[in-house]
Coordinates of C-alpha atoms in Angstrom, one line a residue:
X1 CA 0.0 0.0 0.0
X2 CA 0.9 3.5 -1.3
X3 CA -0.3 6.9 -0.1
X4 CA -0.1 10.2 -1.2
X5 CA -1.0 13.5 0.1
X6 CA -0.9 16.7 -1.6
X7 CA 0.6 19.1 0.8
X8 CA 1.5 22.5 -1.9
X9 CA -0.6 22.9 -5.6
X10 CA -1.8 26.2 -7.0
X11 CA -5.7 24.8 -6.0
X12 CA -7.0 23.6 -2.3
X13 CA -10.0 21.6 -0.8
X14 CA -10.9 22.6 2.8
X15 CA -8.3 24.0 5.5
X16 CA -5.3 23.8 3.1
X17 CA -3.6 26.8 1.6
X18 CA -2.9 26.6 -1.6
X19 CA 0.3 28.3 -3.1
X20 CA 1.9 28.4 -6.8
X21 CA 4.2 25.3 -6.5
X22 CA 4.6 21.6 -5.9
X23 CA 5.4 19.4 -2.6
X24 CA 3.6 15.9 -2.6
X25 CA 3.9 13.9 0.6
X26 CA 4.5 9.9 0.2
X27 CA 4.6 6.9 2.5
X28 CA 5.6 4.0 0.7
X29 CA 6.8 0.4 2.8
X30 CA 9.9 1.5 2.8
X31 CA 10.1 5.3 2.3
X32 CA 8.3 8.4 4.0
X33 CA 9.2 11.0 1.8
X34 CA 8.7 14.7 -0.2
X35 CA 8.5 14.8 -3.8
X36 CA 9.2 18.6 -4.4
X37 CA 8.8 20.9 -1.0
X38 CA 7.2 24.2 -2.3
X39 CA 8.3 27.9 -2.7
X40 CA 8.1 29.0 0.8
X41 CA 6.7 27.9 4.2
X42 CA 3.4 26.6 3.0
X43 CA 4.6 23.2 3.3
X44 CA 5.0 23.1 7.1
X45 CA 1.4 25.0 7.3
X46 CA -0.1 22.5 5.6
X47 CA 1.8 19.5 6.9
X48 CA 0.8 20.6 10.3
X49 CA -3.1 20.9 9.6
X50 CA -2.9 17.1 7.9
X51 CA -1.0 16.0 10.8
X52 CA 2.0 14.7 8.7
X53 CA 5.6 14.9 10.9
X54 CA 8.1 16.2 8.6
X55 CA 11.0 15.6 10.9
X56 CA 10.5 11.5 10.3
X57 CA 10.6 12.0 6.4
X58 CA 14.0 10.1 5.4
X59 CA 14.0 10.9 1.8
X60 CA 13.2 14.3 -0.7
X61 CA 13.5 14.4 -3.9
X62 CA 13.7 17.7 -5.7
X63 CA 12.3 17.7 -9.2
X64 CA 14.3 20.9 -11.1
X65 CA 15.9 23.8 -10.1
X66 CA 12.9 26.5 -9.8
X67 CA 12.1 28.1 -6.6
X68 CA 8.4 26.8 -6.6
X69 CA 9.5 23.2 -6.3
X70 CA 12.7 23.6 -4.3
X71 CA 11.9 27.7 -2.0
X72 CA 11.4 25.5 1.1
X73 CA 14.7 23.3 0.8
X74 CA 16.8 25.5 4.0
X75 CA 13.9 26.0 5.8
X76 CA 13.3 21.8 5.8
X77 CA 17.4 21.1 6.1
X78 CA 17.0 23.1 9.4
X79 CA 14.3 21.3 10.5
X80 CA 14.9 17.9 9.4
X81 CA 18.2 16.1 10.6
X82 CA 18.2 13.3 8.8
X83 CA 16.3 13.1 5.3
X84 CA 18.9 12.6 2.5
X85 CA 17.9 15.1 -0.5
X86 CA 18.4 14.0 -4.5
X87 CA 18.5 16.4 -6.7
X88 CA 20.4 16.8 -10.3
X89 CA 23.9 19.1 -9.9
X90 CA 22.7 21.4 -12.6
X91 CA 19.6 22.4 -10.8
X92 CA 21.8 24.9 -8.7
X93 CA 22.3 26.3 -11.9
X94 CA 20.9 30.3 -12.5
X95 CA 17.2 29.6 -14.3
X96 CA 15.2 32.7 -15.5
X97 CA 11.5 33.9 -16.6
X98 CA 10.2 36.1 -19.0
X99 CA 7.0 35.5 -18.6
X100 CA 6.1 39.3 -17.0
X101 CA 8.4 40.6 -20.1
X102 CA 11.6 40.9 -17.9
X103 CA 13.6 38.0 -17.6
X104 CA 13.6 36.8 -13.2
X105 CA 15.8 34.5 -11.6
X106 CA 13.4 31.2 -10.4
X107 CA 16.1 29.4 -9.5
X108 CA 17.0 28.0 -6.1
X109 CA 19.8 28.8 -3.7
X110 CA 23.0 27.9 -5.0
X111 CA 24.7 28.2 -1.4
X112 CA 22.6 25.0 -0.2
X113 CA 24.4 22.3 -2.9
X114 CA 27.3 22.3 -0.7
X115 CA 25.6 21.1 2.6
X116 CA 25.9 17.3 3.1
X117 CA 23.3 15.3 3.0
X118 CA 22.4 16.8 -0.6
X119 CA 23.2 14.3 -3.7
X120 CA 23.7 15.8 -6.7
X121 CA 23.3 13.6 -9.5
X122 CA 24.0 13.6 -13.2
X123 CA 21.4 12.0 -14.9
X124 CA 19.9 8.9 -14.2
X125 CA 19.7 7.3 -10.3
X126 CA 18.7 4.1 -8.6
X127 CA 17.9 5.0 -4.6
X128 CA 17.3 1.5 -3.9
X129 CA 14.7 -1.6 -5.1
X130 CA 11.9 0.6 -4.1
X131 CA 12.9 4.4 -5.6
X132 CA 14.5 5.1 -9.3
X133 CA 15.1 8.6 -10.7
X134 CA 15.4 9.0 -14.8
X135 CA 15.7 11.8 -16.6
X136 CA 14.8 12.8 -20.0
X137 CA 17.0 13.9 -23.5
X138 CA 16.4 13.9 -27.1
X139 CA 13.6 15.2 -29.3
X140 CA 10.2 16.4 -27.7
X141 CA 6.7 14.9 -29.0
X142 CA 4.1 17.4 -27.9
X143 CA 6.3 20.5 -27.5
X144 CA 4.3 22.6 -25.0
X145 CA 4.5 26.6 -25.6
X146 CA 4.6 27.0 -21.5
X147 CA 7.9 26.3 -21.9
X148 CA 9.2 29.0 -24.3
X149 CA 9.6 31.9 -22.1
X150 CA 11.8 29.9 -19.7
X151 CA 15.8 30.1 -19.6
X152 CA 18.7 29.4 -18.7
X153 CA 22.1 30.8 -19.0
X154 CA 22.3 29.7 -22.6
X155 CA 19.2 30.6 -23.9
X156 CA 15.5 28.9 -24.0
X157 CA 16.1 25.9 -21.1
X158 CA 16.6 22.6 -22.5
X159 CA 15.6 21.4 -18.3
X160 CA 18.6 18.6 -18.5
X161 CA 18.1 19.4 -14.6
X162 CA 14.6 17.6 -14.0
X163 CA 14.0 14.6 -13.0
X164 CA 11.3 12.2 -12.3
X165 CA 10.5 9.3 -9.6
X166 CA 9.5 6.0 -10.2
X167 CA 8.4 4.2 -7.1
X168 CA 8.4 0.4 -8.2
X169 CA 6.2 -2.4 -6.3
X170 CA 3.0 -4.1 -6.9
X171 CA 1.7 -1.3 -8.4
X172 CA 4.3 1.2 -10.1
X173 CA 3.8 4.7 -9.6
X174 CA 5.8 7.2 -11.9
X175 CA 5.9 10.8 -10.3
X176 CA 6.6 14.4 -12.3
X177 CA 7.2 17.6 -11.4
X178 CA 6.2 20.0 -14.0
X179 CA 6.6 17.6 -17.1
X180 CA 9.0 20.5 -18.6
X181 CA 10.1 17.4 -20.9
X182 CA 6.8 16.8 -21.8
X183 CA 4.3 13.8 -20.6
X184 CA 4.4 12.2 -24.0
X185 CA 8.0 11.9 -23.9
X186 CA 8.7 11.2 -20.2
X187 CA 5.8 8.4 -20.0
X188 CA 7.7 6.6 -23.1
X189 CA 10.9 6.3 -21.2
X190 CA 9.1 5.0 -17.6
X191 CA 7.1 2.4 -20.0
X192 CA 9.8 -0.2 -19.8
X193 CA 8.3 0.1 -15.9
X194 CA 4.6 -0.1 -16.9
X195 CA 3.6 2.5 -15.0
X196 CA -0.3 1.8 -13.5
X197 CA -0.4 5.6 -11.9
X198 CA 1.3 8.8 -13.0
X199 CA 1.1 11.8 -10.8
X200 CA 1.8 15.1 -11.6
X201 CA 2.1 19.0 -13.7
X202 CA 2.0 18.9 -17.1
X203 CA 3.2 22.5 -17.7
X204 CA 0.5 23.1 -20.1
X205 CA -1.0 26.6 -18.8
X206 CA 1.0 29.6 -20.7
X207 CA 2.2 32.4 -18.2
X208 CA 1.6 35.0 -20.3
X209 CA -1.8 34.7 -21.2
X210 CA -3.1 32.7 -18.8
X211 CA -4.2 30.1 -21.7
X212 CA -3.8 27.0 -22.0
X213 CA -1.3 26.0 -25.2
X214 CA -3.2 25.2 -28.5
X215 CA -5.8 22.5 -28.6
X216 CA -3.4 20.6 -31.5
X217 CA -1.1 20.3 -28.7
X218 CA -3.7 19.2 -25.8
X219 CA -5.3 16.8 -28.2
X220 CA -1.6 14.9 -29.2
X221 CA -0.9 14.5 -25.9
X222 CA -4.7 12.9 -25.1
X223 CA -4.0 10.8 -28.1
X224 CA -0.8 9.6 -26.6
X225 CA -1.5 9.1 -23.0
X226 CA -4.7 6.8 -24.3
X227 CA -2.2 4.0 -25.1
X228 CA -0.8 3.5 -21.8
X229 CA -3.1 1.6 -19.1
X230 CA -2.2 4.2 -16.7
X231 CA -4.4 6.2 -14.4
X232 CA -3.5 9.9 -14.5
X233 CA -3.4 12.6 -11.9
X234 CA -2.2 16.0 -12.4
X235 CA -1.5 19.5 -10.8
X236 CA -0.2 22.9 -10.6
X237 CA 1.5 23.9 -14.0
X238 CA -1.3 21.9 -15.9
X239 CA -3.4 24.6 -16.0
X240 CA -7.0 24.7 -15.3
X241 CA -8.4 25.7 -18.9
X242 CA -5.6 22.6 -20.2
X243 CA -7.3 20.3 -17.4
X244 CA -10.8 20.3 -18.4
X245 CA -10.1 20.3 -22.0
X246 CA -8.0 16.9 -21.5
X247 CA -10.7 15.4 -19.1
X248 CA -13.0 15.8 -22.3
X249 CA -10.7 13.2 -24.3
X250 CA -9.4 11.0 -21.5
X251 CA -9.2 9.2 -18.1
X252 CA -7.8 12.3 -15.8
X253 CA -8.5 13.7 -12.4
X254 CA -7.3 16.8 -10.5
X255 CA -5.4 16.6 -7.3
X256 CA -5.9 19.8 -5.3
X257 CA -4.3 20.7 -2.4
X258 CA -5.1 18.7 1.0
X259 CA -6.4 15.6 -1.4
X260 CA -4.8 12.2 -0.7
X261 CA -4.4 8.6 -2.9
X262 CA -4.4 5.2 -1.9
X263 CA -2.3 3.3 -4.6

């Protein structure tokens, strides 16, 4: 048995607050840990109003470098002694926006890569038999626009820095962050794992517009998901307008803040 709880998303149910980021509380047989912790303290708000003790979570994973996944890293370091933190080394990297017209930084604190019991990895990752992160390269299927006005030193971000979880068992669970890679493309790597649940954003929701991306794009990505036998869940950076258009074409459901699965 499986359960997760969403403790950070851009929407709430009941006494949760919601915020513009990512944290997703698991308990696993083996694991209790955070998948993304948030931009700011709204994690420990809402961990404390769903009774969940963050001090006995032994494992984070941080999905990309951008504040709204990764804000409340030293805040949980200082309050957590023991939870060993995976992240890719390029996610300390500088990352920008332009979607208010002038280019932000949205990236996390550089300063916290040094402190010990962070693991910066470069590229794929096996935890143990339970927990496997992948990453994703190569050409994108389903190329979201929500991506464009996002950088990094370079130029338009390639996001070589996210990662995603797959939690392997009796029933295999593959976790995103934002999808920056793209669903399509990150569920065809994880399908060697015949993922039965995939949680998570799916970046479809355009900042500066507030629009979802063009229906060409929503309807690809409905076409492709179809194939899998996998029960979907998504969040935060999928957009509400992008939601209910995919819910039109295909088994999905919404996980709002202070919601919780049993897998």
């Amino acid at each position: 048995m499986m359960k997760a709880i969403m403790l950070v998303e851009n929407q709430s149910v009941g006494e949760c607050k919601a915020a513009h980021g990512l944290s997703l509380y698991i308990e696993t047989p083996g694991h209790r840990l955070l998948f993304d912790l948030g931009p700011d303290h709204t994690l420990f708000e809402n961990a404390e109003k769903m009774d969940i003790d963050l001090e006995k979570v032994d494992t984070v994973i941080i999905s990309h470098g951008h504040y709204d996944h990764g804000g409340a890293l030293e805040e949980f370091l200082h309050m957590n002694s023991k939870a060993r933190i995976y992240i890719q080394k390029t996610a300390f990297a500088p990352y920008y926006s332009t979607a208010l017209g002038k280019a932000r930084s949205i990236g996390l604190n550089p300063k916290l890569a040094a402190d010990p019991r962070i693991t910066l990895l470069e590229g794929d990752f096996k935890i143990d038999e339970e927990l496997e992160l992948f990453t994703v390269t190569g050409e994108e299927k389903c190329h979201s626009q929500a991506n464009d006005v996002l950088l990094d030193e370079k130029g338009k971000d390639t996001f070589a820095h996210e990662q995603n979880l797959l939690i392997h068992g009796p029933v295999p669970v593959l976790i995103m962050g934002c999808g920056h890679k793209g669903v399509v493309n990150i569920m065809e790597k994880a399908a060697r794992w015949k993922p039965k649940v995939c949680i998570g954003g799916f970046h479809l929701n355009v900042p500066a517009t507030g629009k979802a991306v063009p229906k060409e794009v929503l309807d690809g990505i409905a076409e492709e998901l179809e194939k899998y036998d996998t029960r979907f869940y998504t969040c935060h950076c999928t957009g509400q307008e992008a939601y209910e258009y995919l819910s039109g074409k295909m088994g999905i459901r919404y996980l709002h803040c202070g919601e919780s699965l049993e897998i």
